[in-house]
mmCIF file of C-alpha atoms and ligand atoms in Angstrom:
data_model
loop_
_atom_site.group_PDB
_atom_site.id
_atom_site.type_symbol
_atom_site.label_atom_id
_atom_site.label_comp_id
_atom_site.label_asym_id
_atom_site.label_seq_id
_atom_site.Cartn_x
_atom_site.Cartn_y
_atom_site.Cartn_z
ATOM 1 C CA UNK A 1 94.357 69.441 48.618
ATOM 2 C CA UNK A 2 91.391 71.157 50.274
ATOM 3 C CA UNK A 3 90.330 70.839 54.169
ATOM 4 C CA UNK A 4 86.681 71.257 55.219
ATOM 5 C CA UNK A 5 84.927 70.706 57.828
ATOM 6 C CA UNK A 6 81.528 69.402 58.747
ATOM 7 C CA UNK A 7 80.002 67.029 61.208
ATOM 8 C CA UNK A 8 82.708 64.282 61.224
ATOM 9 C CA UNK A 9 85.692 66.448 60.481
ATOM 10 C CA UNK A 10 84.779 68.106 63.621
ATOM 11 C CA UNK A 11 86.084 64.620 65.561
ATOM 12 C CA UNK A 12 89.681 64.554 63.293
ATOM 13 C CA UNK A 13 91.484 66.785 66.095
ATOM 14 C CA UNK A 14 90.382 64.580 69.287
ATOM 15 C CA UNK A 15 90.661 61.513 67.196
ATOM 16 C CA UNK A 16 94.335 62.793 66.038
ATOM 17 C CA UNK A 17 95.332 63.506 69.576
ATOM 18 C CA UNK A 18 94.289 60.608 70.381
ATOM 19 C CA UNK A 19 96.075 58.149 68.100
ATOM 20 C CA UNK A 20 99.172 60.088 68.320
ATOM 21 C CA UNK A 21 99.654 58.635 71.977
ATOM 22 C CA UNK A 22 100.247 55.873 70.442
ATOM 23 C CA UNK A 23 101.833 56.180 66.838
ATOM 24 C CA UNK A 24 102.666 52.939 65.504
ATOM 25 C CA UNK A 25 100.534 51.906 62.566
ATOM 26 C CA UNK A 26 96.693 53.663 61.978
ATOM 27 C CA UNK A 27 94.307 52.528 60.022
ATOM 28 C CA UNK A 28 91.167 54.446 59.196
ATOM 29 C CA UNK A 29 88.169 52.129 57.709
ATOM 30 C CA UNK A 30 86.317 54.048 55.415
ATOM 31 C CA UNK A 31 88.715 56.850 54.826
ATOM 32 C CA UNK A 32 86.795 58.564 52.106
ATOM 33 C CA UNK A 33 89.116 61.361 50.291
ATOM 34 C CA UNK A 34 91.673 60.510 52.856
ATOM 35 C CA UNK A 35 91.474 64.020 55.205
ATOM 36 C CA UNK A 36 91.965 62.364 58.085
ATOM 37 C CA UNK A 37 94.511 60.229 57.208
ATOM 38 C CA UNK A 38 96.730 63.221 55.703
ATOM 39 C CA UNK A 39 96.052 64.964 59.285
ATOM 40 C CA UNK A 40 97.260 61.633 61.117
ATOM 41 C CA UNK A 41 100.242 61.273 58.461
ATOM 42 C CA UNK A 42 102.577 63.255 60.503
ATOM 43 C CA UNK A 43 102.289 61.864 63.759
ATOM 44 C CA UNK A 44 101.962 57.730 62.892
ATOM 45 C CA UNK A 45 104.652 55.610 61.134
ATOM 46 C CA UNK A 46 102.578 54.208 58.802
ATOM 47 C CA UNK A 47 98.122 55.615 57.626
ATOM 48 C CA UNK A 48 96.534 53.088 55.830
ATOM 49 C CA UNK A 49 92.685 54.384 54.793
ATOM 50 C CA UNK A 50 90.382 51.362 53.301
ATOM 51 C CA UNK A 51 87.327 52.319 50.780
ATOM 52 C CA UNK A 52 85.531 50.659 48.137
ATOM 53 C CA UNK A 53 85.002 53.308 46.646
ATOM 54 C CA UNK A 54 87.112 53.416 43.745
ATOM 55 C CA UNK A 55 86.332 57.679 43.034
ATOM 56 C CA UNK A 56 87.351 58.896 46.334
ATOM 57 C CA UNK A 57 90.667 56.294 46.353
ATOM 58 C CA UNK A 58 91.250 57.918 43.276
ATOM 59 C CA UNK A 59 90.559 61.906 45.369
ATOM 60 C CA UNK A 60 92.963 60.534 48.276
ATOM 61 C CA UNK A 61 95.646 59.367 45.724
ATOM 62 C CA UNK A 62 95.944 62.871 44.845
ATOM 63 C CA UNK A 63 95.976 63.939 48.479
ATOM 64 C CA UNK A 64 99.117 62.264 49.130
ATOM 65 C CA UNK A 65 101.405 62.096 45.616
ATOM 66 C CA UNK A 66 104.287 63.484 48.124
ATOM 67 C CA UNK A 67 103.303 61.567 51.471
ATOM 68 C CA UNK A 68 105.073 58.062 52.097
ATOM 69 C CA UNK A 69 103.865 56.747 55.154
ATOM 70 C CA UNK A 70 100.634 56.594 53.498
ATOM 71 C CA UNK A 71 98.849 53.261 52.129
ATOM 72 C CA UNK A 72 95.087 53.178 50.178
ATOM 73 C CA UNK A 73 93.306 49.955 49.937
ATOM 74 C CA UNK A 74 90.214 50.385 47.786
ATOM 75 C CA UNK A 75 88.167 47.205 48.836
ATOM 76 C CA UNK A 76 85.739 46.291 51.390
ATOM 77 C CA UNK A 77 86.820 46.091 55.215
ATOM 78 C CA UNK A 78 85.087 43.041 55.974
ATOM 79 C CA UNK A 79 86.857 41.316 53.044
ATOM 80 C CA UNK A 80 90.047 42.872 54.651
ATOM 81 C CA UNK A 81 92.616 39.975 55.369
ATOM 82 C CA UNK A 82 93.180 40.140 59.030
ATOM 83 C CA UNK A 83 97.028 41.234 59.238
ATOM 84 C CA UNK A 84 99.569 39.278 60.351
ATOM 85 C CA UNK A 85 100.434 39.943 64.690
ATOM 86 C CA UNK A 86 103.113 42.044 63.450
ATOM 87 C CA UNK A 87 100.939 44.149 61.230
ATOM 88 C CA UNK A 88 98.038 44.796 63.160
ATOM 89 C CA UNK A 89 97.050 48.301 64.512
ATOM 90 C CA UNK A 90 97.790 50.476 67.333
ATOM 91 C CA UNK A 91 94.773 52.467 66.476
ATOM 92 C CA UNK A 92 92.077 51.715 64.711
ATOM 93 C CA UNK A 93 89.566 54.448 63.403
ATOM 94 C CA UNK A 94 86.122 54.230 62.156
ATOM 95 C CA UNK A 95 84.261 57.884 61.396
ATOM 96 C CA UNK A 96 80.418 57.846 60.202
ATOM 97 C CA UNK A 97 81.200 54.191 58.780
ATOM 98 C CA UNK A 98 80.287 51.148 60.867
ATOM 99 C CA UNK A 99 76.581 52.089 59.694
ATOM 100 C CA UNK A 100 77.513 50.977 56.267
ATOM 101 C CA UNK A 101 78.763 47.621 57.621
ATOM 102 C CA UNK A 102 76.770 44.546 59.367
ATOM 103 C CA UNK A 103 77.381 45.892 62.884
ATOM 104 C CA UNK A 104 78.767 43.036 64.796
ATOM 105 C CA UNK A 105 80.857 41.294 61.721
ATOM 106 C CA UNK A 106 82.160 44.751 61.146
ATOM 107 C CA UNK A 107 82.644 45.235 65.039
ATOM 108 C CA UNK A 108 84.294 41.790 64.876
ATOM 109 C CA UNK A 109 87.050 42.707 62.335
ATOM 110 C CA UNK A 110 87.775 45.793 63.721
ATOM 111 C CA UNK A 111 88.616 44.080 67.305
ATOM 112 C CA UNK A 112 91.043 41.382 65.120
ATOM 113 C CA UNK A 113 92.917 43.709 63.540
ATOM 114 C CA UNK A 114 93.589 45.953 66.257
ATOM 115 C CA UNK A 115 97.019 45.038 67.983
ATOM 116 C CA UNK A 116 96.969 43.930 71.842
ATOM 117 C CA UNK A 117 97.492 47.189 73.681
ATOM 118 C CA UNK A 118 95.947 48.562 70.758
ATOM 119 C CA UNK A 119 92.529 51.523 70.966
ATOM 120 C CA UNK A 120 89.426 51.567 68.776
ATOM 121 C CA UNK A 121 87.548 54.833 68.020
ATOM 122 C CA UNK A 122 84.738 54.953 66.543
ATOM 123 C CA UNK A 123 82.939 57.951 64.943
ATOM 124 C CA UNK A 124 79.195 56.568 64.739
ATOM 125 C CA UNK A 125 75.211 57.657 63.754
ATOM 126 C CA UNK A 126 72.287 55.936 65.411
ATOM 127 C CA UNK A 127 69.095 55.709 64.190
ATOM 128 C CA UNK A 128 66.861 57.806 66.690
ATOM 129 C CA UNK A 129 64.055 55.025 67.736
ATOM 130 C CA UNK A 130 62.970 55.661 71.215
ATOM 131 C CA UNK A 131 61.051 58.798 72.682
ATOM 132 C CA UNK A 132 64.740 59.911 74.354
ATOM 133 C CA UNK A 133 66.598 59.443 70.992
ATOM 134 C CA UNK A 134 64.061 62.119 69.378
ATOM 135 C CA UNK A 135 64.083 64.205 72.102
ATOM 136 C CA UNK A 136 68.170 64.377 72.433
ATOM 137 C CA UNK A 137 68.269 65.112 68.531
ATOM 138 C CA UNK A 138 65.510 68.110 69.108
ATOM 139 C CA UNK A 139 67.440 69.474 71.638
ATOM 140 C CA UNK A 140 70.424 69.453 69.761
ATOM 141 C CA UNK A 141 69.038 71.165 66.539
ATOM 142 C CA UNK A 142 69.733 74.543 67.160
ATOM 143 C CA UNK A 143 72.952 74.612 69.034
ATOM 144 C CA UNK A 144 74.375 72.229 65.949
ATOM 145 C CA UNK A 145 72.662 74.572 63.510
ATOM 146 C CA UNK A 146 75.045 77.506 65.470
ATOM 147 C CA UNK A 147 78.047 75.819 65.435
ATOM 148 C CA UNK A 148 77.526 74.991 61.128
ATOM 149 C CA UNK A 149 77.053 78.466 60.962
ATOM 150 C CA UNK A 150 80.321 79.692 62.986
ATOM 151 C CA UNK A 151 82.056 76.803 61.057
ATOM 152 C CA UNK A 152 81.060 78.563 57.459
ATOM 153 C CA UNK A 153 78.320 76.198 57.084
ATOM 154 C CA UNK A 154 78.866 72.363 56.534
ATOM 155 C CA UNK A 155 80.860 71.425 53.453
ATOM 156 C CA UNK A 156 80.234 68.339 51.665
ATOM 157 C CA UNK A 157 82.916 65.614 50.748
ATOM 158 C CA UNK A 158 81.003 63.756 48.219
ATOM 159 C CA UNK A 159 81.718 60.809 49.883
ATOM 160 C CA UNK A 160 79.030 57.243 49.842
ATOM 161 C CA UNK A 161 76.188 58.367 52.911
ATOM 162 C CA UNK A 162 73.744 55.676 54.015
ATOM 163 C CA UNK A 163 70.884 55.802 56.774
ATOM 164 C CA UNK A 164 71.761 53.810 60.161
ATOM 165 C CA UNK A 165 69.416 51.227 60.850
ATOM 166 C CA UNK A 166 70.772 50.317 64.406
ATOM 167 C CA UNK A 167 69.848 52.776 67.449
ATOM 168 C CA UNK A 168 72.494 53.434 69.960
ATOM 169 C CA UNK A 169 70.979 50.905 72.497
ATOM 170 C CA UNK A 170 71.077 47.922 69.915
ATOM 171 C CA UNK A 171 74.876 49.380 69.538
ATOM 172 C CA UNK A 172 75.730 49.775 72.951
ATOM 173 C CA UNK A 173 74.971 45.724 73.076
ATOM 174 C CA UNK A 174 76.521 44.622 70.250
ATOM 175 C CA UNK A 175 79.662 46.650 71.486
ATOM 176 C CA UNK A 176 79.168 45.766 74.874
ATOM 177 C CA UNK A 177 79.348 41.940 73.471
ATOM 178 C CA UNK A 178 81.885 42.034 71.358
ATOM 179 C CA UNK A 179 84.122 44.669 72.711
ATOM 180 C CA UNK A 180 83.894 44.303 76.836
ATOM 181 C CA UNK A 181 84.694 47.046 78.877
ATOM 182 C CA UNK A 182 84.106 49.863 75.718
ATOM 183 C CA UNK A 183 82.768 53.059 76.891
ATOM 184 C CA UNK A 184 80.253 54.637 74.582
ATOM 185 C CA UNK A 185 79.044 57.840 74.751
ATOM 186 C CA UNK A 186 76.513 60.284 73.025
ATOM 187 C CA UNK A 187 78.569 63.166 71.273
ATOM 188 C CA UNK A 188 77.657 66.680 69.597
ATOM 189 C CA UNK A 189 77.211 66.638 65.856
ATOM 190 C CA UNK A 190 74.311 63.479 66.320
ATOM 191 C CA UNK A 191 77.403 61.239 66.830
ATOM 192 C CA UNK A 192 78.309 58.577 69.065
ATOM 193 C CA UNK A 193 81.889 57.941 70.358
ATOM 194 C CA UNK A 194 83.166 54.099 70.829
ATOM 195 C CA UNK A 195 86.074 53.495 72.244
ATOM 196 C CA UNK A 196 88.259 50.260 72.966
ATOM 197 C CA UNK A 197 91.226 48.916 74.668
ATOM 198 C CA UNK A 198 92.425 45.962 73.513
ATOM 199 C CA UNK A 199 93.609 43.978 76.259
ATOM 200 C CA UNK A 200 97.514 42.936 76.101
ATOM 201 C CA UNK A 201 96.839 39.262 76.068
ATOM 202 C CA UNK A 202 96.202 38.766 72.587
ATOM 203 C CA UNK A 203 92.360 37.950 71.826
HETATM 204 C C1 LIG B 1 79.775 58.803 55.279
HETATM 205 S S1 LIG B 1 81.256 58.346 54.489
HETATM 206 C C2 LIG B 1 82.484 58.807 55.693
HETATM 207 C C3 LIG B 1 83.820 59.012 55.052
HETATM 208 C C4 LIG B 1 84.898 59.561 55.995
HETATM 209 N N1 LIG B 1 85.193 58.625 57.060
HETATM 210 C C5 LIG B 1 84.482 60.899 56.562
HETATM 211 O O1 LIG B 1 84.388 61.026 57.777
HETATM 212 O O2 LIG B 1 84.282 61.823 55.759
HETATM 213 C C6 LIG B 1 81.253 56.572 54.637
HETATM 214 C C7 LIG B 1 82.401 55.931 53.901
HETATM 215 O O3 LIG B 1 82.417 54.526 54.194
HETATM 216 C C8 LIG B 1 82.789 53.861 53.030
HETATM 217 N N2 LIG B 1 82.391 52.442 53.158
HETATM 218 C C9 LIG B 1 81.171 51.898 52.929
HETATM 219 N N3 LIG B 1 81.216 50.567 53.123
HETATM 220 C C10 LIG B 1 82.488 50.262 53.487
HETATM 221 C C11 LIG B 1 83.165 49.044 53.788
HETATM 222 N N4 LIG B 1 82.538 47.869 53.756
HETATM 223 N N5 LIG B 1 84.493 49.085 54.100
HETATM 224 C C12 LIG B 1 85.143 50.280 54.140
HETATM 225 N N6 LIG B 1 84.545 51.469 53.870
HETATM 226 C C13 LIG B 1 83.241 51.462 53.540
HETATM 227 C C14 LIG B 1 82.072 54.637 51.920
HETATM 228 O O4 LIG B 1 82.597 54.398 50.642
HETATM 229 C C15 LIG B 1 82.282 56.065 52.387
HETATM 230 O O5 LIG B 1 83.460 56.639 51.868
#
């Protein structure tokens, strides 16, 4: 099935590198038609992508009619029963998603069902609401609008898209209180980067 790439997909190599440290079980909340999750499929012992909705399930499902170590849960991650220890996540993943969610219940979840020694990486948009936030986004107009271009322009997964509401600083605390010692940064793309160590003593 087809590979594209736009704004988020531009995170699935450094996000795959990343994970595959690790291995183990992945799950990807919000996993859309399931790209990423085919491009982590090799390198994890078990993908499981969560979505509610039902039309890009049914896209992914296609994606991976030959793929075993691949699970699809089409339902809501905050309804998500938190796994059992056994069955909790060495790496959790969360691209252009936690916007769709409350941010600290989502935030919340995603911190119980990682496994102790587990990371968390998260893919996020901000809502640009102070005088810097505007300016960064400016600056970055045209050197995004050159990299769409030597990409082939960006190509839409007709996937559910909602406006953030939260700017990064209101983000940065909520993370910073729910998941101590994160490190967020600003990325290319008008993305932010989240990510988490779970300690080993179980939280
Ligand atoms: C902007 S899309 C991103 C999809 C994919 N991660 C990507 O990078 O292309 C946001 C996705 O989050 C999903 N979503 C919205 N609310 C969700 C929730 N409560 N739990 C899990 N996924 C959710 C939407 O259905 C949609 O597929």
């Amino acid at each position: 099935m087809e590979k594209y790439w736009n704004h988020n997909t531009a995170f699935h190599e450094e996000l795959v590198e990343n994970a595959k440290v690790r291995g183990g079980r992945v799950l990807d909340i919000g996993c859309g038609d399931g790209l990423l999750l085919q491009r982590l499929a090799p390198f994890a012992q078990q993908v499981i992508g969560i979505d509610p909705d039902t039309k890009v399930i049914e896209r992914a499902q296609m994606r991976f009619a030959a793929t075993s170590n691949v699970s699809l849960v089409n339902g809501d991650f905050l309804a998500m029963p938190v796994p059992s220890q056994e069955e909790r996540y060495s790496t959790v993943i969360c691209v252009a998603t936690l916007h769709h969610m409350e941010l600290r219940s989502a935030l919340l979840k995603m911190r119980q069902v990682l496994a102790p020694g587990g990371r968390l990486l998260i893919v996020g948009i901000a809502a640009d609401k102070s005088i810097m936030d505007f300016v960064i986004s400016g600056l970055l107009v045209l050197p995004i609008r050159v990299m769409d271009r030597l990409h082939g322009g960006m190509q839409d997964p007709s996937v559910r898209i909602a406006d953030p509401k939260e700017s990064l600083i209101e983000i940065r605390q909520a993370a910073h209180e729910v998941l101590p010692g994160a490190i967020i940064r600003r990325r290319f793309y008008y993305r932010y980067l989240i990510s988490w160590d779970k300690p080993m003593v179980n939280q």
